[in-house]
Tab-separated table of C-alpha atoms and ligand atoms in Angstrom:
chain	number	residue	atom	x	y	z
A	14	UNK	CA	-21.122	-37.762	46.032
A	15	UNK	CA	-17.921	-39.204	44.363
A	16	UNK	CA	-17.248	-42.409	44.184
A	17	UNK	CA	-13.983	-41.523	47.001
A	18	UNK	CA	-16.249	-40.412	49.190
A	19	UNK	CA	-17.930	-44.173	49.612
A	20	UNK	CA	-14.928	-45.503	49.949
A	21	UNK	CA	-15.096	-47.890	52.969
A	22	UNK	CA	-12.423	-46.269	54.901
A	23	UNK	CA	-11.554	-47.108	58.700
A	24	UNK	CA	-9.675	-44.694	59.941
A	25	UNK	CA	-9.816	-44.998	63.903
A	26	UNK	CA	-9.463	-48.526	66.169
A	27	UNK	CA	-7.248	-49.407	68.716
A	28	UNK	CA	-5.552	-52.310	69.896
A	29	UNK	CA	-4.217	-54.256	73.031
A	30	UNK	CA	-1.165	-51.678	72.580
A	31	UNK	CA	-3.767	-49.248	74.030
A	32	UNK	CA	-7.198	-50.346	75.421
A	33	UNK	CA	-8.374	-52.630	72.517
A	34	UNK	CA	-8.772	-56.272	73.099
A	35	UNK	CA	-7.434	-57.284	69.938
A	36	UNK	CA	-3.523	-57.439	68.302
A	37	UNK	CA	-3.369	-55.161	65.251
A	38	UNK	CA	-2.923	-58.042	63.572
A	39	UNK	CA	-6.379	-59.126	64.732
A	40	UNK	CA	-7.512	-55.571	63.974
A	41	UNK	CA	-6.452	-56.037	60.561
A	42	UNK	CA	-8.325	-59.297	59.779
A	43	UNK	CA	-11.015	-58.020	60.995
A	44	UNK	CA	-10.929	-54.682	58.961
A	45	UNK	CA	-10.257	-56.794	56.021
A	46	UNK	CA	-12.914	-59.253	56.620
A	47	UNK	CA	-15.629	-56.247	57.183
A	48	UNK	CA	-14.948	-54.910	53.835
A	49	UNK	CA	-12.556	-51.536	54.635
A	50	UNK	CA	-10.581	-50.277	52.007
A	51	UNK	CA	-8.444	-48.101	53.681
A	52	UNK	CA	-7.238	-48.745	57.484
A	53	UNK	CA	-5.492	-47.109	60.409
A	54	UNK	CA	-5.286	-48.124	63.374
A	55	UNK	CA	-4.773	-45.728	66.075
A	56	UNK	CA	-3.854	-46.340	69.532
A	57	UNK	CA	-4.077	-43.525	72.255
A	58	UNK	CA	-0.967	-42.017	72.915
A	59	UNK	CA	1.000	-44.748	71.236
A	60	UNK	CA	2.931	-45.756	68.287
A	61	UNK	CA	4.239	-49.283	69.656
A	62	UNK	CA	1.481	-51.276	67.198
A	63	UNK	CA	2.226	-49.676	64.124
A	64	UNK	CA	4.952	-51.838	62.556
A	65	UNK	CA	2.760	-54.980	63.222
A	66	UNK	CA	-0.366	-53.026	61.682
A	67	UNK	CA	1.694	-52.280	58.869
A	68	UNK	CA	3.273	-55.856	58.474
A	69	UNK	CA	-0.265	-57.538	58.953
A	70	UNK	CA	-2.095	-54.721	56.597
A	71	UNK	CA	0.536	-55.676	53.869
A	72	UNK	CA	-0.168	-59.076	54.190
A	73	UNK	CA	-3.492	-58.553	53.581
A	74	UNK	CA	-2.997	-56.542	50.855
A	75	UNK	CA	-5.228	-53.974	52.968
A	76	UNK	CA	-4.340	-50.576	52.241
A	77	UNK	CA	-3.341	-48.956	55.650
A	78	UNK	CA	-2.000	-45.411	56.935
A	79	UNK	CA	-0.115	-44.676	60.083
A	80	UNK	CA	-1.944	-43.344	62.821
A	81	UNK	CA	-2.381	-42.360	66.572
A	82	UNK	CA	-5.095	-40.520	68.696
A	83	UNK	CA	-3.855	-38.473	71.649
A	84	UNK	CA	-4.819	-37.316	74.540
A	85	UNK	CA	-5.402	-33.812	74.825
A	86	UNK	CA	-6.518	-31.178	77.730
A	87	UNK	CA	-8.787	-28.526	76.293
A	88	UNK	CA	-10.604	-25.867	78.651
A	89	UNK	CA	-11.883	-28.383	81.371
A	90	UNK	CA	-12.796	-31.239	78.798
A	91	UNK	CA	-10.321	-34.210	77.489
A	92	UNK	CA	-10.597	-34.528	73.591
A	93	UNK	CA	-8.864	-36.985	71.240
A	94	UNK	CA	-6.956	-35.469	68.233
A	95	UNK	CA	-6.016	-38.232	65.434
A	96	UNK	CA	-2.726	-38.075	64.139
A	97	UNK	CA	-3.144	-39.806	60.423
A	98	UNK	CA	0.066	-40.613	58.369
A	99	UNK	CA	2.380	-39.742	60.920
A	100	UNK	CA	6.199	-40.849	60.792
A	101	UNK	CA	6.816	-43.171	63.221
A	102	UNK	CA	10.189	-42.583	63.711
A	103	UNK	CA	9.985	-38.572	64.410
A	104	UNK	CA	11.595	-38.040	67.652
A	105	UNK	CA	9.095	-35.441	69.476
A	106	UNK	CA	6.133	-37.112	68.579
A	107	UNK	CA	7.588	-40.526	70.232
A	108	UNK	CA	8.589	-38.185	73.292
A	109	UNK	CA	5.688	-36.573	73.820
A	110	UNK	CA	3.547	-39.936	73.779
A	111	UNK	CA	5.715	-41.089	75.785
A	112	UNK	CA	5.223	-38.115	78.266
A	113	UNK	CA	1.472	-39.355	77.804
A	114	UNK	CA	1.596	-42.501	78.939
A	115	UNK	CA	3.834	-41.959	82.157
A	116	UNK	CA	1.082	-39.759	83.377
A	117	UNK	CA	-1.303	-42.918	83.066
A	118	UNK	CA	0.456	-44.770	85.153
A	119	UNK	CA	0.104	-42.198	88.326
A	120	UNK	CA	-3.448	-41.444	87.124
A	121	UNK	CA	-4.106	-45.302	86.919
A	122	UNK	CA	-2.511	-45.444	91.246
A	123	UNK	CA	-4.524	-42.192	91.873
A	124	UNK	CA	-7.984	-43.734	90.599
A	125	UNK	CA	-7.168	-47.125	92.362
A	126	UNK	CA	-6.480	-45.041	95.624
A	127	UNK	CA	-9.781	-42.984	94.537
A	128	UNK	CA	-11.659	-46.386	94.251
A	129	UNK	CA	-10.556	-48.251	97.214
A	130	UNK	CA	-11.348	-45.061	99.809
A	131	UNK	CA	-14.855	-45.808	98.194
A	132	UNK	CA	-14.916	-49.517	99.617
A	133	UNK	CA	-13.313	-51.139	96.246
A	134	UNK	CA	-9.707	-52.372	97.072
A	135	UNK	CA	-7.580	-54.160	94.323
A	136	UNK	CA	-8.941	-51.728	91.254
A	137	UNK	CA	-5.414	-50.932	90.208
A	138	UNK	CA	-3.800	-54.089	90.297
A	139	UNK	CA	-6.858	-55.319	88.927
A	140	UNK	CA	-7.000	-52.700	85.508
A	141	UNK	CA	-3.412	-52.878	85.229
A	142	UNK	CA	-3.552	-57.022	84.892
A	143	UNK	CA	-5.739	-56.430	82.248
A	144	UNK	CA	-3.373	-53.615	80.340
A	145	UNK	CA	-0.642	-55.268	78.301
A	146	UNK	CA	1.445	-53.128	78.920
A	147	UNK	CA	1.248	-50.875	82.073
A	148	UNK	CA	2.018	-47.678	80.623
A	149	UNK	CA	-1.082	-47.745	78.474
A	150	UNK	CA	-3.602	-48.407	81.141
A	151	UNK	CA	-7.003	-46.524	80.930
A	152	UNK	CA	-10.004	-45.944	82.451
A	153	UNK	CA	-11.576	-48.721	79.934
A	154	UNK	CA	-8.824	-51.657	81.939
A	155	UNK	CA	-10.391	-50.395	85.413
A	156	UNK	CA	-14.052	-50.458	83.559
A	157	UNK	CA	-13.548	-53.997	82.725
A	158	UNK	CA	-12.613	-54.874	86.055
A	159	UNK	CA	-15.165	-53.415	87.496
A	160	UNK	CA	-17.591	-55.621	85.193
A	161	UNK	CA	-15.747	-58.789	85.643
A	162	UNK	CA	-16.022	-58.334	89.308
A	163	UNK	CA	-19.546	-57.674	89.646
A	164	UNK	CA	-19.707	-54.377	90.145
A	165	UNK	CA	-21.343	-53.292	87.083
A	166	UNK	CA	-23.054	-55.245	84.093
A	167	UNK	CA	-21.230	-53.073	80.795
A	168	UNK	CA	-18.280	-50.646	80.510
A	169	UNK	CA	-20.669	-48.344	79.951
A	170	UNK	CA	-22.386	-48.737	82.704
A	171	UNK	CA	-19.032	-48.412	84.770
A	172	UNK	CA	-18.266	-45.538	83.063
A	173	UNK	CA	-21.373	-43.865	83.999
A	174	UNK	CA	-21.677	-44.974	87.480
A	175	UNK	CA	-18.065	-44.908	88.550
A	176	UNK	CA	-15.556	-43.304	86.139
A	177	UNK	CA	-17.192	-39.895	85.376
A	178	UNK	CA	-16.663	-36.363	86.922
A	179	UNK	CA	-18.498	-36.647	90.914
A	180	UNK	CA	-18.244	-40.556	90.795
A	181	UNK	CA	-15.772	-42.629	93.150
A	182	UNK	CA	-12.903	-43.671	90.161
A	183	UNK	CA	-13.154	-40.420	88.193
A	184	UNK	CA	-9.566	-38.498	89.131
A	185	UNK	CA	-8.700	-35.132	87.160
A	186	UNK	CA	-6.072	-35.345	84.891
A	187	UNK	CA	-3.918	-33.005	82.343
A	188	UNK	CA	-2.602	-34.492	79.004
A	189	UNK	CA	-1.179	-32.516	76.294
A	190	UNK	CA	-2.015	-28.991	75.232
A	191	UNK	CA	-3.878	-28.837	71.977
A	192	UNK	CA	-0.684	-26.937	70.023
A	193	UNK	CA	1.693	-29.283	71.355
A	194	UNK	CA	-0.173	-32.546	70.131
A	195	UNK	CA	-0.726	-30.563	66.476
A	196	UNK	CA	3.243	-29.540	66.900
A	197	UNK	CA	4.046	-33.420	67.396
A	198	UNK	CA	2.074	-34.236	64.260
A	199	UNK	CA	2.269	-31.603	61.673
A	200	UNK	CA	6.201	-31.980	62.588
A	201	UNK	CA	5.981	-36.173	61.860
A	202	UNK	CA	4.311	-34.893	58.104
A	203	UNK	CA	1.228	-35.820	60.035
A	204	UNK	CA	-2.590	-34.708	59.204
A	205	UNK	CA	-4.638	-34.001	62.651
A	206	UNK	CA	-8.529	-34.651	63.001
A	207	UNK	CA	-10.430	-34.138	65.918
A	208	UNK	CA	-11.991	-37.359	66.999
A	209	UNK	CA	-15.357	-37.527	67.721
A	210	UNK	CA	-16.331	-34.284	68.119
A	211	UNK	CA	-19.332	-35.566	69.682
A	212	UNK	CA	-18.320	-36.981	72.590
A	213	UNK	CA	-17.328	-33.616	74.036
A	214	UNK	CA	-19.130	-30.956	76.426
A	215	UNK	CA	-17.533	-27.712	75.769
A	216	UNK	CA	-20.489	-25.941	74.908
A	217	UNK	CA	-21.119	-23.674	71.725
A	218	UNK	CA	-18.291	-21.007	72.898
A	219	UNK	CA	-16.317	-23.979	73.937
A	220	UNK	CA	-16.570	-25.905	70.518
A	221	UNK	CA	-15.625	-22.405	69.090
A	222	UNK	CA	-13.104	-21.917	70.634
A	223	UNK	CA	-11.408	-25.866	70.473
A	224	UNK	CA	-11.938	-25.416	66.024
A	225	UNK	CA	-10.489	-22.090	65.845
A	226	UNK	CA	-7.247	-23.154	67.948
A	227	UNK	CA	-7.470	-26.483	66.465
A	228	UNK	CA	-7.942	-24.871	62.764
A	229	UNK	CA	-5.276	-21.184	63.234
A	230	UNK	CA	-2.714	-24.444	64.650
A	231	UNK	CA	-2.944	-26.306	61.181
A	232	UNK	CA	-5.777	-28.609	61.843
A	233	UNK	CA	-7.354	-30.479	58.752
A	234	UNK	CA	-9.852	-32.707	59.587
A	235	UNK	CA	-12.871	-33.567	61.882
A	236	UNK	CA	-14.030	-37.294	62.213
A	237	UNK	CA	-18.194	-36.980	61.255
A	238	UNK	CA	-19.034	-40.746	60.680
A	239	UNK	CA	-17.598	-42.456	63.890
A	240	UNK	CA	-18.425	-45.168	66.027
A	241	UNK	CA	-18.561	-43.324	69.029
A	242	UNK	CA	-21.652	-40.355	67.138
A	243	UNK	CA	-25.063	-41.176	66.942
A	244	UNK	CA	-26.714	-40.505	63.708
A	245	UNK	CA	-27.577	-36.684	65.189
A	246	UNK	CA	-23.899	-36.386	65.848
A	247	UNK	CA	-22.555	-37.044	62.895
A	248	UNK	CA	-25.139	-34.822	61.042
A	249	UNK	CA	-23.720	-32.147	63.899
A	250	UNK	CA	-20.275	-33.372	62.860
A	251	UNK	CA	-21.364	-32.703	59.200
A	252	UNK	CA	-21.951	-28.689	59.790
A	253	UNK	CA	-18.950	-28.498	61.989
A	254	UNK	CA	-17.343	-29.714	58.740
A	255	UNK	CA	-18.764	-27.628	56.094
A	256	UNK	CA	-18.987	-24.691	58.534
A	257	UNK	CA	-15.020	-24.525	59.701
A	258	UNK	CA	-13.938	-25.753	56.039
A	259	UNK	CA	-12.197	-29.001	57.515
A	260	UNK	CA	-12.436	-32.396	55.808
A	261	UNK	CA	-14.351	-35.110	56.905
A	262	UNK	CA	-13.288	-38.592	58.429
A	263	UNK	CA	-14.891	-41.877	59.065
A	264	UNK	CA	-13.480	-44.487	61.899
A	265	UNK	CA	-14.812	-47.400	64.290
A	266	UNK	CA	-13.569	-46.204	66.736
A	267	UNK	CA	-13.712	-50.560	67.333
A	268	UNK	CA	-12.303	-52.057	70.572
A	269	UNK	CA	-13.370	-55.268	71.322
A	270	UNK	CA	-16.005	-57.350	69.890
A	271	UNK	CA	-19.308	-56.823	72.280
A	272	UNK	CA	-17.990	-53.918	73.582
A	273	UNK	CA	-18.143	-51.185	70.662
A	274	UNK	CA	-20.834	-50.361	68.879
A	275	UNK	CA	-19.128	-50.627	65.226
A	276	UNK	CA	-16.999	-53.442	63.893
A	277	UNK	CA	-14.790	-52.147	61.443
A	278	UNK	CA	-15.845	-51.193	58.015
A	279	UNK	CA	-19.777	-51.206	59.290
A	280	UNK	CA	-20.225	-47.262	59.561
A	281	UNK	CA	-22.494	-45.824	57.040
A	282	UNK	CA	-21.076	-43.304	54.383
A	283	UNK	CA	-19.600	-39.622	55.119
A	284	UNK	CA	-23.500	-37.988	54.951
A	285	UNK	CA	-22.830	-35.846	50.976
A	286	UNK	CA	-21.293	-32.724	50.489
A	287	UNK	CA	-18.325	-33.489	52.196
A	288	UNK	CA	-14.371	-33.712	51.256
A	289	UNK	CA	-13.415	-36.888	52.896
A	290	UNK	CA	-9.814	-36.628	54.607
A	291	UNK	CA	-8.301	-39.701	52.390
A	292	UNK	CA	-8.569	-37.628	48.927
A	293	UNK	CA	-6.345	-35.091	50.250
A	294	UNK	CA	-2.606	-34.466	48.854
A	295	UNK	CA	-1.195	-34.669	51.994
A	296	UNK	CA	-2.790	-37.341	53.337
A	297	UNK	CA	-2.624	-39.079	49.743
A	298	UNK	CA	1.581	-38.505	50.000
A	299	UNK	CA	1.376	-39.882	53.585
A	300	UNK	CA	-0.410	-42.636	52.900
A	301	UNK	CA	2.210	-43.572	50.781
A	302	UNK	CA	5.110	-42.817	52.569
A	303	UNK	CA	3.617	-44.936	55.233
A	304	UNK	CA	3.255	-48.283	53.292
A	305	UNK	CA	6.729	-47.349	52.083
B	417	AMP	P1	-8.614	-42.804	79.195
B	417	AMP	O1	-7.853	-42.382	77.963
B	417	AMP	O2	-7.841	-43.732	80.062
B	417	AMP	O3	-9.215	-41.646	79.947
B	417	AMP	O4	-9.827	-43.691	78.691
B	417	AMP	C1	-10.681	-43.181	77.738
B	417	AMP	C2	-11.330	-44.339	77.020
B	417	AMP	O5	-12.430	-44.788	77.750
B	417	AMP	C3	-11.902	-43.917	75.682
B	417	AMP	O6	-10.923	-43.983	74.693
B	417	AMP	C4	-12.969	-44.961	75.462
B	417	AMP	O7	-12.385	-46.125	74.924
B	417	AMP	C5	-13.437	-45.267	76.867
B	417	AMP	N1	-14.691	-44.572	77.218
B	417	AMP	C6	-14.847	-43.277	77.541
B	417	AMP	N2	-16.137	-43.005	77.840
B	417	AMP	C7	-16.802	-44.173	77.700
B	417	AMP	C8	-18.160	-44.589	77.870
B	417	AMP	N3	-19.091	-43.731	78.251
B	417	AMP	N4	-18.469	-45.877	77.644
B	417	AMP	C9	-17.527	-46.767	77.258
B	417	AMP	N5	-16.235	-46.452	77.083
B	417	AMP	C10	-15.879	-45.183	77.298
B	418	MN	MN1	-10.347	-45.998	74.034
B	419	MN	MN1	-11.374	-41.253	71.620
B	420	MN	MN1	-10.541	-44.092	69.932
């Protein structure tokens, strides 16, 4: 293993801008605090908490990268592709989130609808209180909620009794098509990763098929050490790496405090044998366009 590949990077972690608990500034601190030597926050389906995350990063003399994770429809499964050194400014990309989040907001009235037929009135008023800003609500703003009134003790518990395919809250939903969140990306100088590949049950022909669309479209990278993998899936993650040639990536995936299971900059190393995402050219001349 080279001495790159320990570097403490934190390349996934979200904010109040999406359903964090924390400012990016926050964020920051607490990357900085936990030891991370290279940072990105990454918001779903938003770019609004970059230029703070940048300011605040700077400050902190915290190395830091753009980033963004979006939401994306794939067979009959939602995954999460991160967009890493992206350029804020590039017009389809801020469209297309855009597009994103305006979908929320209906999904957000269709779950609350969903929830109250069910005997729970209030839930959308109630998750979008808790969103910042409305057009970022999630299913995590209805999951608190739902813990702070009573109806559950954790988020996850929420999300397994209430939010899931078959349960009261859970309402279907289409985001973006895998080549049009890699289009939005690659065009913004971007390089994509598929986030927690874990998380996801497409089955083997299903996971086939999601890295050879993901990799023939120009993807890069696959996250392996993540927040949101247990130590099987990130050895899984591992072989998806080495097996589809993509580089590896290591994030949080951090939220709130007491809610995730990582706090930035606490993940163990990429597992060996593995070309982490960061020492890539591209990602090496985004990274510095970025802090630009
Ligand atoms: P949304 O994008 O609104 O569908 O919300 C998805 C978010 O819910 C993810 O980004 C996670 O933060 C959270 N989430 C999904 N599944 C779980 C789970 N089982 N436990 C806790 N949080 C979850
Ligand atoms: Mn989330
Ligand atoms: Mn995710
Ligand atoms: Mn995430």
């Amino acid at each position: 293993m080279t001495d790159s590949a320990l570097l403490n990077a934190d390349l996934h972690s979200h904010s109040v801008h999406s359903d964090g608990s924390l400012t990016p500034t926050e964020v920051a601190r607490l990357a900085h605090a936990g030891g991370v030597q290279l940072w990105a926050l990454t918001d779903h389906d938003t770019l609004d908490g970059q230029a703070e995350a940048r300011d605040a990063a700077e400050a902190l003399d915290l190395p830091w990268v753009s980033g963004v994770e979006i939401s994306v429809s794939f067979l009959h499964e939602t995954v999460h592709i991160l967009g890493l050194g992206v350029d804020v400014r590039h017009a389809p990309l801020i469209d297309g989130l855009a597009a994103l989040r305006a979908g929320r907001v209906a999904r957000a009235q269709a779950m609350g609808q969903s929830l109250a037929a069910a005997g729970i009135a209030g839930a959308f008023e109630g998750a979008a209180a808790l969103a910042p800003n409305l057009q970022s609500v999630s299913r995590t703003h209805f999951a608190r909620w739902l813990v702070q009134t009573g109806r559950a003790a954790s988020v996850g518990e929420v999300f397994r009794s209430y939010l899931r395919e078959g349960k009261p809250g859970f309402v279907p939903h289409t985001w973006a098509r895998l080549g049009e969140a890699l289009a939005w990306i690659h065009g913004a100088g971007g390089l994509a990763v598929i986030a927690h590949p874990g998380r996801y049950s497409l089955g083997a022909d299903g996971e086939r098929a999601l890295l050879a669309a993901f990799t023939a479209a120009g993807g890069r990278g696959v996250e392996v050490s993540s927040g949101s993998h247990s130590a099987t899936d990130t050895q899984t993650a591992a072989q998806l790496a080495r097996g589809w040639g993509l580089l590896a990536s290591r994030g949080s995936d951090f939220h709130a405090p007491g809610e995730s299971r990582a706090l930035p900059g606490t993940l163990p190393p990429l597992p060996p044998g593995l070309a982490p995402v960061w020492d890539d050219q591209l990602f090496s001349a985004a990274c510095l366009r970025s802090t630009a």
